[in-house]
JSON list of C-alpha atoms in Angstrom, two decimals:
[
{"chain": "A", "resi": 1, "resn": "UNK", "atom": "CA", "xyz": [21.42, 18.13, 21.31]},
{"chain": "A", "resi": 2, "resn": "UNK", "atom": "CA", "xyz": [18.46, 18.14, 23.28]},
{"chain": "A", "resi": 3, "resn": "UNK", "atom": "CA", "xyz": [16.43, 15.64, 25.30]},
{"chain": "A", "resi": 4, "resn": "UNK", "atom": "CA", "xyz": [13.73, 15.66, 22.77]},
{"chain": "A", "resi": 5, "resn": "UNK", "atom": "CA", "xyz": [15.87, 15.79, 19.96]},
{"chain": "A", "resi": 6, "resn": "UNK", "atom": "CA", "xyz": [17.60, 12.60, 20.92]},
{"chain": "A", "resi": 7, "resn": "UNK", "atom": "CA", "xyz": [14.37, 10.83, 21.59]},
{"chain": "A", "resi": 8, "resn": "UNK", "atom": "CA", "xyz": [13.19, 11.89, 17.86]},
{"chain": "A", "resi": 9, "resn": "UNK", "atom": "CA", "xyz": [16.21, 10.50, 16.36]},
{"chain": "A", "resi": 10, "resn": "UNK", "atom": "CA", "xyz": [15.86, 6.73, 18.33]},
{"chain": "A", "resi": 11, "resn": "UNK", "atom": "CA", "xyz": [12.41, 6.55, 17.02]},
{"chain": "A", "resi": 12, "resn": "UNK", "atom": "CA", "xyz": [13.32, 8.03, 13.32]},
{"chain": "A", "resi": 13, "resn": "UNK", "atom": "CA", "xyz": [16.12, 5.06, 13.44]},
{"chain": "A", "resi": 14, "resn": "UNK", "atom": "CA", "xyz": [13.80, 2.59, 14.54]},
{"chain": "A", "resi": 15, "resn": "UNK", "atom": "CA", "xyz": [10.91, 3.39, 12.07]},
{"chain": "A", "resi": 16, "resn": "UNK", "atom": "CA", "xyz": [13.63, 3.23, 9.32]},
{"chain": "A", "resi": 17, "resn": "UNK", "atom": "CA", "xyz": [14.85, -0.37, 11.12]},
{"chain": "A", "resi": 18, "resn": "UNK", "atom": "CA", "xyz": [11.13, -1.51, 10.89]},
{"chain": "A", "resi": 19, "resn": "UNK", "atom": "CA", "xyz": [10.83, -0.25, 7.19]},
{"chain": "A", "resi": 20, "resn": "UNK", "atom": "CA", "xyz": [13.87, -2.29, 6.10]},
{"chain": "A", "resi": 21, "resn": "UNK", "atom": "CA", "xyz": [12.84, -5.37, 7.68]},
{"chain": "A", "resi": 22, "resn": "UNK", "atom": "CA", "xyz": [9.27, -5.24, 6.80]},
{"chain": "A", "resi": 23, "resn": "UNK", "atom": "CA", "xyz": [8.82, -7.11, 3.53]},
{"chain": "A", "resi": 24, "resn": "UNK", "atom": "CA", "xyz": [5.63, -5.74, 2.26]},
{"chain": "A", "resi": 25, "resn": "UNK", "atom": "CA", "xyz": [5.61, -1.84, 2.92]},
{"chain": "A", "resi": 26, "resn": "UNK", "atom": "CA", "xyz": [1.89, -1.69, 2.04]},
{"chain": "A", "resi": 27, "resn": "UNK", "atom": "CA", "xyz": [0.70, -3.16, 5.44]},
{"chain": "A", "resi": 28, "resn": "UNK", "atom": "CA", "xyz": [2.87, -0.01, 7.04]},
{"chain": "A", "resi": 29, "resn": "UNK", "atom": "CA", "xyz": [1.05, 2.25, 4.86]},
{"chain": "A", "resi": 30, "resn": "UNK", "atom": "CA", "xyz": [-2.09, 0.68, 5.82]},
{"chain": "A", "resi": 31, "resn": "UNK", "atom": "CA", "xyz": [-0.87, 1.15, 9.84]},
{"chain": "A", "resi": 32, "resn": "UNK", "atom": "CA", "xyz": [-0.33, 4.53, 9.29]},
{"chain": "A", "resi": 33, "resn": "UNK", "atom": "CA", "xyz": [-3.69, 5.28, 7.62]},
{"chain": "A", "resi": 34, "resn": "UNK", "atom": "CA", "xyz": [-5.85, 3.55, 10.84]},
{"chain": "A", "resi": 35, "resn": "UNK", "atom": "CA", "xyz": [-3.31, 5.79, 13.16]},
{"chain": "A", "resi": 36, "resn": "UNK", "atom": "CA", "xyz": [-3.85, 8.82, 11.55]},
{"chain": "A", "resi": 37, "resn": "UNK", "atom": "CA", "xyz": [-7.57, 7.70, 11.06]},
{"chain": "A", "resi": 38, "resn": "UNK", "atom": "CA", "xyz": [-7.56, 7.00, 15.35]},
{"chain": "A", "resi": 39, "resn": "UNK", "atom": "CA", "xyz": [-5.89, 10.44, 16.09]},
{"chain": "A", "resi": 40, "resn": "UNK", "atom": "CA", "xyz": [-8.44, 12.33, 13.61]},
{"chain": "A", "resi": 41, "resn": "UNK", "atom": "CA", "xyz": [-11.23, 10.67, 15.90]},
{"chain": "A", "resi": 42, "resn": "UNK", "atom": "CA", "xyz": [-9.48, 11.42, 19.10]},
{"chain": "A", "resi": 43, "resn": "UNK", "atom": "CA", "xyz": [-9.04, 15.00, 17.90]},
{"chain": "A", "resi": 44, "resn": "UNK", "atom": "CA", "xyz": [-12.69, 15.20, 16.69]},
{"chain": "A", "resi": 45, "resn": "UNK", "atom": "CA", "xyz": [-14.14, 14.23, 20.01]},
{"chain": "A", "resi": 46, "resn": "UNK", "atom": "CA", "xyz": [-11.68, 16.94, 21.86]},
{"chain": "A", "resi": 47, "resn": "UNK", "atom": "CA", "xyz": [-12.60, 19.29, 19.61]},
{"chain": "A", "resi": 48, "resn": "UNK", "atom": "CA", "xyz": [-16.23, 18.69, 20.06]},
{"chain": "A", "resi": 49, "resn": "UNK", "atom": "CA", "xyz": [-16.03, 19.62, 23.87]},
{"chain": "A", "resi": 50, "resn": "UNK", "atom": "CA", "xyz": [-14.25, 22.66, 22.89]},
{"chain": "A", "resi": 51, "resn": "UNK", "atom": "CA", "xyz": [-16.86, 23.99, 20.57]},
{"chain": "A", "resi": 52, "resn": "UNK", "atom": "CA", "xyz": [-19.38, 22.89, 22.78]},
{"chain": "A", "resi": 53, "resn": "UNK", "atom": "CA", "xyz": [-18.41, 25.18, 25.57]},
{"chain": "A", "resi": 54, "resn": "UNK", "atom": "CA", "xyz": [-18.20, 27.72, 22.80]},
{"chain": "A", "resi": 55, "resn": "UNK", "atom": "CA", "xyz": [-21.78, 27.25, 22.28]},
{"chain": "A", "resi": 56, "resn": "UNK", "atom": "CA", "xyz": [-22.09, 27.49, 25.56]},
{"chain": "A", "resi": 57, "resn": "UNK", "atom": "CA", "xyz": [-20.44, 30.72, 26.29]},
{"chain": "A", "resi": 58, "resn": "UNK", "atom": "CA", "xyz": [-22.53, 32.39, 23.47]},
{"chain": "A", "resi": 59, "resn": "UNK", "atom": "CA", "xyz": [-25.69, 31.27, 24.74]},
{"chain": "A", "resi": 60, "resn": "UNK", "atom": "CA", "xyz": [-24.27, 33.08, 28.29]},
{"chain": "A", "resi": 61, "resn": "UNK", "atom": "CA", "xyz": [-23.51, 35.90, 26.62]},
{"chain": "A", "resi": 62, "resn": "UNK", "atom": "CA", "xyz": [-26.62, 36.06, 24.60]},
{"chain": "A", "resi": 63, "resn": "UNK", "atom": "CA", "xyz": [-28.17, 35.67, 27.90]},
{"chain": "A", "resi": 64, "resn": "UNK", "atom": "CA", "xyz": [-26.27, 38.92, 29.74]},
{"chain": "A", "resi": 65, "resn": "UNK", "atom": "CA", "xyz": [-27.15, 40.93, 26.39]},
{"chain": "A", "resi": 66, "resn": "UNK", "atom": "CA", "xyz": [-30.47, 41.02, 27.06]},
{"chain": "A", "resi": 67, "resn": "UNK", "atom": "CA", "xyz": [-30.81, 41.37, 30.91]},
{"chain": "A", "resi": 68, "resn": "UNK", "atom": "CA", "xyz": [-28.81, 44.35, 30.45]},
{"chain": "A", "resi": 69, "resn": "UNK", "atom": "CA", "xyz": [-31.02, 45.67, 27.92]},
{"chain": "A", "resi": 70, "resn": "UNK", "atom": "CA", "xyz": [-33.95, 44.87, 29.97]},
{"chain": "A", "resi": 71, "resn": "UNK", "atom": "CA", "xyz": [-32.62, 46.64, 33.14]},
{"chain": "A", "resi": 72, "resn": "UNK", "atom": "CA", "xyz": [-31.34, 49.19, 30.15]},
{"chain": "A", "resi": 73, "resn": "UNK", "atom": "CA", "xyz": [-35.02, 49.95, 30.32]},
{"chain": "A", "resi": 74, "resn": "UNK", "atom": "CA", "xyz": [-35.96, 49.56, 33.54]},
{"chain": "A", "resi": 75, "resn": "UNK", "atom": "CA", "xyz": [-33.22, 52.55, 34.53]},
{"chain": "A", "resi": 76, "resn": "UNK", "atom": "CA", "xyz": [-35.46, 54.43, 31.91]},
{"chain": "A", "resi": 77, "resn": "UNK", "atom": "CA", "xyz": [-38.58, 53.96, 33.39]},
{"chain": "A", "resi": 78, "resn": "UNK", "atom": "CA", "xyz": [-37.59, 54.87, 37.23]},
{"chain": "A", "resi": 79, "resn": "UNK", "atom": "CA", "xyz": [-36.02, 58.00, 35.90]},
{"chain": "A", "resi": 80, "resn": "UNK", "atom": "CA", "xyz": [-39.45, 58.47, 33.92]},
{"chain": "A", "resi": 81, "resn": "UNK", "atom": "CA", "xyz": [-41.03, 58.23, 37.76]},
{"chain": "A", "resi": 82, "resn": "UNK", "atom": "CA", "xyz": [-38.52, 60.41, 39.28]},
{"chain": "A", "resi": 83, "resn": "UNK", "atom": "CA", "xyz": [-37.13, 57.16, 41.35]},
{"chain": "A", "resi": 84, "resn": "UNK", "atom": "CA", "xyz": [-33.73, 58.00, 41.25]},
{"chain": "A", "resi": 85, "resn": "UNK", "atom": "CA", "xyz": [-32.44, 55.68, 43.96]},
{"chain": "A", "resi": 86, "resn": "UNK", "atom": "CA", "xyz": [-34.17, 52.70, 42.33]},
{"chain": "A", "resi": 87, "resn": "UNK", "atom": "CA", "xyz": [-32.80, 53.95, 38.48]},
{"chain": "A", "resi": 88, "resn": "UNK", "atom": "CA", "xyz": [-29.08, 53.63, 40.43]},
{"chain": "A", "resi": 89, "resn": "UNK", "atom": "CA", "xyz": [-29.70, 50.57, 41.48]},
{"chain": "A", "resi": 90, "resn": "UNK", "atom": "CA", "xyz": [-31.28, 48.77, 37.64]},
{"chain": "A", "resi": 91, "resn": "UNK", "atom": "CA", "xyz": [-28.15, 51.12, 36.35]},
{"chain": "A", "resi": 92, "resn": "UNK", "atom": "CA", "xyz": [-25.95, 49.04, 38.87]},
{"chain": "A", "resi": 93, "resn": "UNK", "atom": "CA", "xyz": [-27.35, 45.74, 37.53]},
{"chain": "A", "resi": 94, "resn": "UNK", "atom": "CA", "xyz": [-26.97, 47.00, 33.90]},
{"chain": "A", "resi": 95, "resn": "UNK", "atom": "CA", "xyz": [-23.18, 47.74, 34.52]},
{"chain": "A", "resi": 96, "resn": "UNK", "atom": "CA", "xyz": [-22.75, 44.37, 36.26]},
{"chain": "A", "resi": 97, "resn": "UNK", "atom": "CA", "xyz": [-24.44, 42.52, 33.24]},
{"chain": "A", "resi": 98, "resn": "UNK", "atom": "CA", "xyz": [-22.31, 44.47, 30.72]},
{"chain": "A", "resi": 99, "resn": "UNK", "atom": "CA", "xyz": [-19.15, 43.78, 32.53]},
{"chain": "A", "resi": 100, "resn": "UNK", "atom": "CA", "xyz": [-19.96, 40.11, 32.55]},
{"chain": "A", "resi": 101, "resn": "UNK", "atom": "CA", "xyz": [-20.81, 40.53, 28.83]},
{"chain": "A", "resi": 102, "resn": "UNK", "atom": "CA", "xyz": [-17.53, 41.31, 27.68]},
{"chain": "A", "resi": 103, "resn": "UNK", "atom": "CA", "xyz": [-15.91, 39.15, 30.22]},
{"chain": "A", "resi": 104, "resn": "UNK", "atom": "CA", "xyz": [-17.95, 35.66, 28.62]},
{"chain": "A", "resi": 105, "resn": "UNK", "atom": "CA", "xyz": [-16.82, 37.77, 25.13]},
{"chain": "A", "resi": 106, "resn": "UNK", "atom": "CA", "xyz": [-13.31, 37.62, 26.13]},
{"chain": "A", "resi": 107, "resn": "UNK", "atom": "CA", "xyz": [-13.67, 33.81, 26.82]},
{"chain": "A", "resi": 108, "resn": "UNK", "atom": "CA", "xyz": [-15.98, 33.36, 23.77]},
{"chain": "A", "resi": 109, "resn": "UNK", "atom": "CA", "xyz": [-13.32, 35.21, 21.21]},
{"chain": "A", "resi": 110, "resn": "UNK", "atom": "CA", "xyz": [-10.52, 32.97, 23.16]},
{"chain": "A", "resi": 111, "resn": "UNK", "atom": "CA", "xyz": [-12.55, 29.42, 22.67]},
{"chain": "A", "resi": 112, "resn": "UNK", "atom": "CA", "xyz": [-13.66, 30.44, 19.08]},
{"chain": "A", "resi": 113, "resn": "UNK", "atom": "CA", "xyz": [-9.94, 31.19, 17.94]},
{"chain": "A", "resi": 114, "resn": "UNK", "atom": "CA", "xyz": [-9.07, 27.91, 19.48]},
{"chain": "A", "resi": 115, "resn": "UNK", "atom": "CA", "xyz": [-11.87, 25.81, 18.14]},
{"chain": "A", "resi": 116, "resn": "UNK", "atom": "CA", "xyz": [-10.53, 27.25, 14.18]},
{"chain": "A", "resi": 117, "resn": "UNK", "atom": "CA", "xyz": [-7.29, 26.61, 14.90]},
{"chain": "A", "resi": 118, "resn": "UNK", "atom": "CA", "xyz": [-8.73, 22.76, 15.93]},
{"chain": "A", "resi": 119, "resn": "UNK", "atom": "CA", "xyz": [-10.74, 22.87, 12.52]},
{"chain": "A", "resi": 120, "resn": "UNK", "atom": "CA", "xyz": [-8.04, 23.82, 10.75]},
{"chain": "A", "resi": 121, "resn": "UNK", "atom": "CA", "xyz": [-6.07, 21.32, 11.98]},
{"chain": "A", "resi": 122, "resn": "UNK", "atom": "CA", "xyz": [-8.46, 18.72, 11.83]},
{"chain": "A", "resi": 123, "resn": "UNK", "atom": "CA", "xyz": [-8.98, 19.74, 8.00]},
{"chain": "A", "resi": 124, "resn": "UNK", "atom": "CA", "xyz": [-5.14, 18.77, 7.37]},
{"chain": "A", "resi": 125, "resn": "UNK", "atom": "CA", "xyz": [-5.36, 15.63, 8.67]},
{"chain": "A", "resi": 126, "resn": "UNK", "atom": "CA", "xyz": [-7.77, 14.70, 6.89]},
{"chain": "A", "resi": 127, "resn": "UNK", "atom": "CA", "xyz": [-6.21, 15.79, 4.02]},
{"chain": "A", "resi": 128, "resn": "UNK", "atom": "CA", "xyz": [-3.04, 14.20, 5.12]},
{"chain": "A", "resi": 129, "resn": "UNK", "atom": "CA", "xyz": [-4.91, 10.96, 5.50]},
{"chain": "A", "resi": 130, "resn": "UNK", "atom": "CA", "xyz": [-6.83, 11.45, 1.93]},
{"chain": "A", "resi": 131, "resn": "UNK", "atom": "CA", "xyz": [-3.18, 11.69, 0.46]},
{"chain": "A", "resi": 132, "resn": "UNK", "atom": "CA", "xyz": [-1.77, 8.78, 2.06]},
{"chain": "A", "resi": 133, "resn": "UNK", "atom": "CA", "xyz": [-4.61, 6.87, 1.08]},
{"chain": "A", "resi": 134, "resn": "UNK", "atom": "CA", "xyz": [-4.09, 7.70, -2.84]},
{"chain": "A", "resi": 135, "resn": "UNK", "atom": "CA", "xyz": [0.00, 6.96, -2.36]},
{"chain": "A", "resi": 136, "resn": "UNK", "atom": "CA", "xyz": [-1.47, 4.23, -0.43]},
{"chain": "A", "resi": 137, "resn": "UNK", "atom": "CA", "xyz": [-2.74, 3.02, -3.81]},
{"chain": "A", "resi": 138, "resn": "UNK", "atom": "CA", "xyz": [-0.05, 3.80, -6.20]},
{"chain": "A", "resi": 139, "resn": "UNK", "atom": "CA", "xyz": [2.24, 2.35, -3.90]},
{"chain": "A", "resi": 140, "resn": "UNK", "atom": "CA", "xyz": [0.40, -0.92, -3.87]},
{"chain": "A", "resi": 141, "resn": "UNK", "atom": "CA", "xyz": [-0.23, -0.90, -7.67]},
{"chain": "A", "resi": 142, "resn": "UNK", "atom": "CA", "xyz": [3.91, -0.01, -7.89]},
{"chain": "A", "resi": 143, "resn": "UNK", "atom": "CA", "xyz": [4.94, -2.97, -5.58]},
{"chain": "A", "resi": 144, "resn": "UNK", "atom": "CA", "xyz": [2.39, -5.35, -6.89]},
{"chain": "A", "resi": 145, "resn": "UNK", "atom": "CA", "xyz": [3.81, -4.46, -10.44]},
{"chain": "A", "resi": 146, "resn": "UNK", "atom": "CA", "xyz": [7.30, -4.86, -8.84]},
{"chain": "A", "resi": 147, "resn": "UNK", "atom": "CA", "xyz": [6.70, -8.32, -7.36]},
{"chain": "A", "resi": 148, "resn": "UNK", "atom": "CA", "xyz": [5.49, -9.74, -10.35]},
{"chain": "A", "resi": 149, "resn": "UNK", "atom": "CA", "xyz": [8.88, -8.28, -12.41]},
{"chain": "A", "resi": 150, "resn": "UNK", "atom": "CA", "xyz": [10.60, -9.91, -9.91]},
{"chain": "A", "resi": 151, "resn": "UNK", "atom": "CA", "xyz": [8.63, -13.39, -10.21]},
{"chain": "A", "resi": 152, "resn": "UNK", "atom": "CA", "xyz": [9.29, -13.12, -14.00]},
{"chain": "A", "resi": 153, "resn": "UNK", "atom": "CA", "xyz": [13.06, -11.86, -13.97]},
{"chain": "A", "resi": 154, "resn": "UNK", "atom": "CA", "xyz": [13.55, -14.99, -11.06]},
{"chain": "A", "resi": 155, "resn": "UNK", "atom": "CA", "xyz": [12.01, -17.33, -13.89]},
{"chain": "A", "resi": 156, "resn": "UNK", "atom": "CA", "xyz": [13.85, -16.19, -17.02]},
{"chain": "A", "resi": 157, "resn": "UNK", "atom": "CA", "xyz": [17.21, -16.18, -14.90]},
{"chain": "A", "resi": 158, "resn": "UNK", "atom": "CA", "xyz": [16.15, -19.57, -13.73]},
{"chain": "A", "resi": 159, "resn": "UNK", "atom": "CA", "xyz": [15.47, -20.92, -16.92]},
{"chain": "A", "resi": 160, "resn": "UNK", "atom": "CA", "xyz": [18.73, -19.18, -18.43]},
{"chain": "A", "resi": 161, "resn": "UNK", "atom": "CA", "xyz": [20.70, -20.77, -15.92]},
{"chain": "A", "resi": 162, "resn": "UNK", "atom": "CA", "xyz": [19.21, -24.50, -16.76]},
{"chain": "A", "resi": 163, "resn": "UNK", "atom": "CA", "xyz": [19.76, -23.47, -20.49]},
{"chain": "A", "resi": 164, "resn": "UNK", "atom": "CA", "xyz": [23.42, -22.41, -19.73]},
{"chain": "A", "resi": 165, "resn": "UNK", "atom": "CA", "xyz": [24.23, -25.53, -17.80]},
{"chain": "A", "resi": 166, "resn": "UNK", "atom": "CA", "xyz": [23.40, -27.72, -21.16]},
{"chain": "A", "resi": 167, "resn": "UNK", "atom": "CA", "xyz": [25.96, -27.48, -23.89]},
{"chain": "A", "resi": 168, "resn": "UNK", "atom": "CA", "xyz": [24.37, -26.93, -27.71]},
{"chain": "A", "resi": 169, "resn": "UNK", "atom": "CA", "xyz": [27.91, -28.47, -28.59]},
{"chain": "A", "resi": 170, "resn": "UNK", "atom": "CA", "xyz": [27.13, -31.64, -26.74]},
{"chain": "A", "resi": 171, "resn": "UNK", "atom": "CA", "xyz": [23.95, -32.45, -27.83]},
{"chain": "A", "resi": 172, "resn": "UNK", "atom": "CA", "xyz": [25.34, -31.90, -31.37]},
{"chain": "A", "resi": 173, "resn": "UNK", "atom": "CA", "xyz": [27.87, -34.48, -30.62]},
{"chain": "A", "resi": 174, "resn": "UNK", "atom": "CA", "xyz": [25.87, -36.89, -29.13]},
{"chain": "A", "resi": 175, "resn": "UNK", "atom": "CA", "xyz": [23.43, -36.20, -32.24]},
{"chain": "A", "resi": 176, "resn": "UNK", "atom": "CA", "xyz": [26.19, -36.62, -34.37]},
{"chain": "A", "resi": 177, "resn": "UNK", "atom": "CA", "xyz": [27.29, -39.94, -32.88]},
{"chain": "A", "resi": 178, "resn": "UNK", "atom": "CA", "xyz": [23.75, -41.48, -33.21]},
{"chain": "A", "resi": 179, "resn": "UNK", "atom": "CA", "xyz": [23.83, -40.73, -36.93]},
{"chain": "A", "resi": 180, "resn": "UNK", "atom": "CA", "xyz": [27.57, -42.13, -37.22]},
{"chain": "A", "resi": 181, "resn": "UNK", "atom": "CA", "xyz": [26.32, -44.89, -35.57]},
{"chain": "A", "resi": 182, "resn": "UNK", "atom": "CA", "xyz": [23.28, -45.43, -37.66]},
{"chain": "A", "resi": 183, "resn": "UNK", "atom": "CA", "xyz": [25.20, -44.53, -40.87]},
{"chain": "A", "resi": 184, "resn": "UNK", "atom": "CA", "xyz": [27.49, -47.27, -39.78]},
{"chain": "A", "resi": 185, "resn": "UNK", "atom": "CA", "xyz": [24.98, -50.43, -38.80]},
{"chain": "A", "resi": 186, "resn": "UNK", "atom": "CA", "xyz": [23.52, -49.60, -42.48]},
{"chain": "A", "resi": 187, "resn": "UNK", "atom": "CA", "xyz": [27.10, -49.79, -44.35]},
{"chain": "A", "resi": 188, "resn": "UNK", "atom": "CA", "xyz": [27.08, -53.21, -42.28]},
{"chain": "A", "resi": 189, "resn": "UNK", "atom": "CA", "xyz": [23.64, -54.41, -43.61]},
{"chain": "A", "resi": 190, "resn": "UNK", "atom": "CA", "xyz": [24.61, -53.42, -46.80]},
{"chain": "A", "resi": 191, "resn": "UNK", "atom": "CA", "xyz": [27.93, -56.15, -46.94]},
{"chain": "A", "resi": 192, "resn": "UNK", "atom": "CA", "xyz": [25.31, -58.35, -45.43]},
{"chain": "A", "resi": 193, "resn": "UNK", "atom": "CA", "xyz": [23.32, -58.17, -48.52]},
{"chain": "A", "resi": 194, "resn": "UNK", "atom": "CA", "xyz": [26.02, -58.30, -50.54]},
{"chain": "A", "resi": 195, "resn": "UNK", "atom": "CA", "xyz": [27.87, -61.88, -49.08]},
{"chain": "A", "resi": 196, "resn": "UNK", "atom": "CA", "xyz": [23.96, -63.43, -49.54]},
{"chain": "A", "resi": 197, "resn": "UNK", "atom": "CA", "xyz": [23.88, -62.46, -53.25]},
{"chain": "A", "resi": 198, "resn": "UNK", "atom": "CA", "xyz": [27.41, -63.97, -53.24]},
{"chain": "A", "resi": 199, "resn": "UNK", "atom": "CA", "xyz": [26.72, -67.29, -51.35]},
{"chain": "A", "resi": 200, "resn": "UNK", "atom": "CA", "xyz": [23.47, -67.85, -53.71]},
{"chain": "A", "resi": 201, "resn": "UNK", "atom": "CA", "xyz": [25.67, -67.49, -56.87]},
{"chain": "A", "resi": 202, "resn": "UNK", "atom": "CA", "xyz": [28.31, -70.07, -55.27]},
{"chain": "A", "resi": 203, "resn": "UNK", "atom": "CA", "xyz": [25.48, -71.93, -54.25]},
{"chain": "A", "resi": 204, "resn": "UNK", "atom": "CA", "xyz": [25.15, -75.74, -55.85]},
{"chain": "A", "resi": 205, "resn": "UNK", "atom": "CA", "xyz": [22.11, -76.44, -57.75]},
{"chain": "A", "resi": 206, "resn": "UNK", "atom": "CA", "xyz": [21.07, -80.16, -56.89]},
{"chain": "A", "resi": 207, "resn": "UNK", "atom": "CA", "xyz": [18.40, -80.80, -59.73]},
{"chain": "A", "resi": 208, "resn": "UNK", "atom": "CA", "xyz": [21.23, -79.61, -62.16]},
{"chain": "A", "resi": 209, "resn": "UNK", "atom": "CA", "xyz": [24.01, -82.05, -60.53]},
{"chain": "A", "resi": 210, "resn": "UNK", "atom": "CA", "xyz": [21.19, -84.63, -60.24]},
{"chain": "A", "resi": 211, "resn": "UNK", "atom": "CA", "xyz": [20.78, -84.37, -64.14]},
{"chain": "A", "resi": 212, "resn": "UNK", "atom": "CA", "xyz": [24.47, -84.30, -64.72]},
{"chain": "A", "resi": 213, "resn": "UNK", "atom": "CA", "xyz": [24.94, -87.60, -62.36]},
{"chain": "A", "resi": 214, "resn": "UNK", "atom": "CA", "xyz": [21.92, -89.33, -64.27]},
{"chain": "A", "resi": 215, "resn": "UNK", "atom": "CA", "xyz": [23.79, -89.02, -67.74]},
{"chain": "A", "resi": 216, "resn": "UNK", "atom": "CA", "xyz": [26.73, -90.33, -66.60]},
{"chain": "A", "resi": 217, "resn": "UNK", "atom": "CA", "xyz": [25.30, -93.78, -65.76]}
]
């Protein structure tokens, strides 16, 4: 395993480290969108020098196109005047201008390859960070939705667990005693009532003895 390879693996295992200890994975999500949102910047200012100097080199090559027409014409005209030696030396311009021509084309086909390949690239990431951005929302609606299960599931188990820790069969029996004991202090008001209607029938009446003593006299 190579150098590289073994430095891709540390940080794989630490980014899965992070992820397990991180308790709400949105705010990673929402890291990785502003670093892929940095390095899309970062790229787009790079790849602005690059088509810059493509811009450039057209504009040099535009440039050589038409000196070497114009000295094109100039050859013309000398041989038109019989001026050989001076038609040599616009043809020895021209052939300079036309070499440097397809040298800046050379560099211009080079630089324009490169600045697509930058577009292109540029185009996936931000299509890469237009995708993360709608996970980044379904993840969040997904968690949130998750969280909440959880806060409900936490308070049904807690209340089931209160529930389970009181006995239906002893608050029957406690119920049960209460009536016992209520069925029992009435069966003892009851003889109560029943002794009074006892004493008042055993009970002496005075104006009747009074009566009885009178006659006896």
């Amino acid at each position: 395993m190579g150098l590289f390879s073994r430095i891709s693996n540390i940080f794989k295992a630490k980014v899965n480290d992070t992820l397990d200890n991180v308790e709400n994975p949105i705010q990673l999500l929402d890291q990785k969108i502003r670093d892929m949102e940095e390095n899309l910047n970062k790229a787009k200012l790079s790849s602005a020098q690059i088509l810059g100097n493509v811009h450039e080199i057209e504009k040099k090559m535009n440039i050589s196109k038409k000196e070497s027409a114009d000295y094109d014409e100039k050859v013309k005209l000398a041989l038109s005047k019989g001026n050989e030696e001076l038609a040599k030396k616009a043809l020895q311009r021209k052939l300079e201008l036309d070499k440097k021509y397809e040298s800046l084309k050379s560099s211009y086909n080079e630089a324009a390859a490169k600045a697509e390949h930058i577009k292109k690239n540029l185009r996936a990431l931000e299509e890469e960070i237009e995708k993360t951005r709608h996970y980044r929302d379904e993840a969040a609606a997904r968690f949130n939705n998750a969280e909440a299960s959880k806060k409900v599931n936490e308070i049904l188990a807690n209340v089931q667990t209160k529930n389970n820790s009181i006995s239906i069969d002893d608050i029957e029996r406690k119920i049960q005693r209460k009536e016992s004991l209520a069925e029992g202090l009435g069966e003892l008001k009851d003889i109560d009532n029943l002794d009074k209607e006892f004493e008042a029938l055993e009970s002496v009446d005075l104006d009747l003895e009074l009566e009885k003593y009178k006659n006896k006299q």
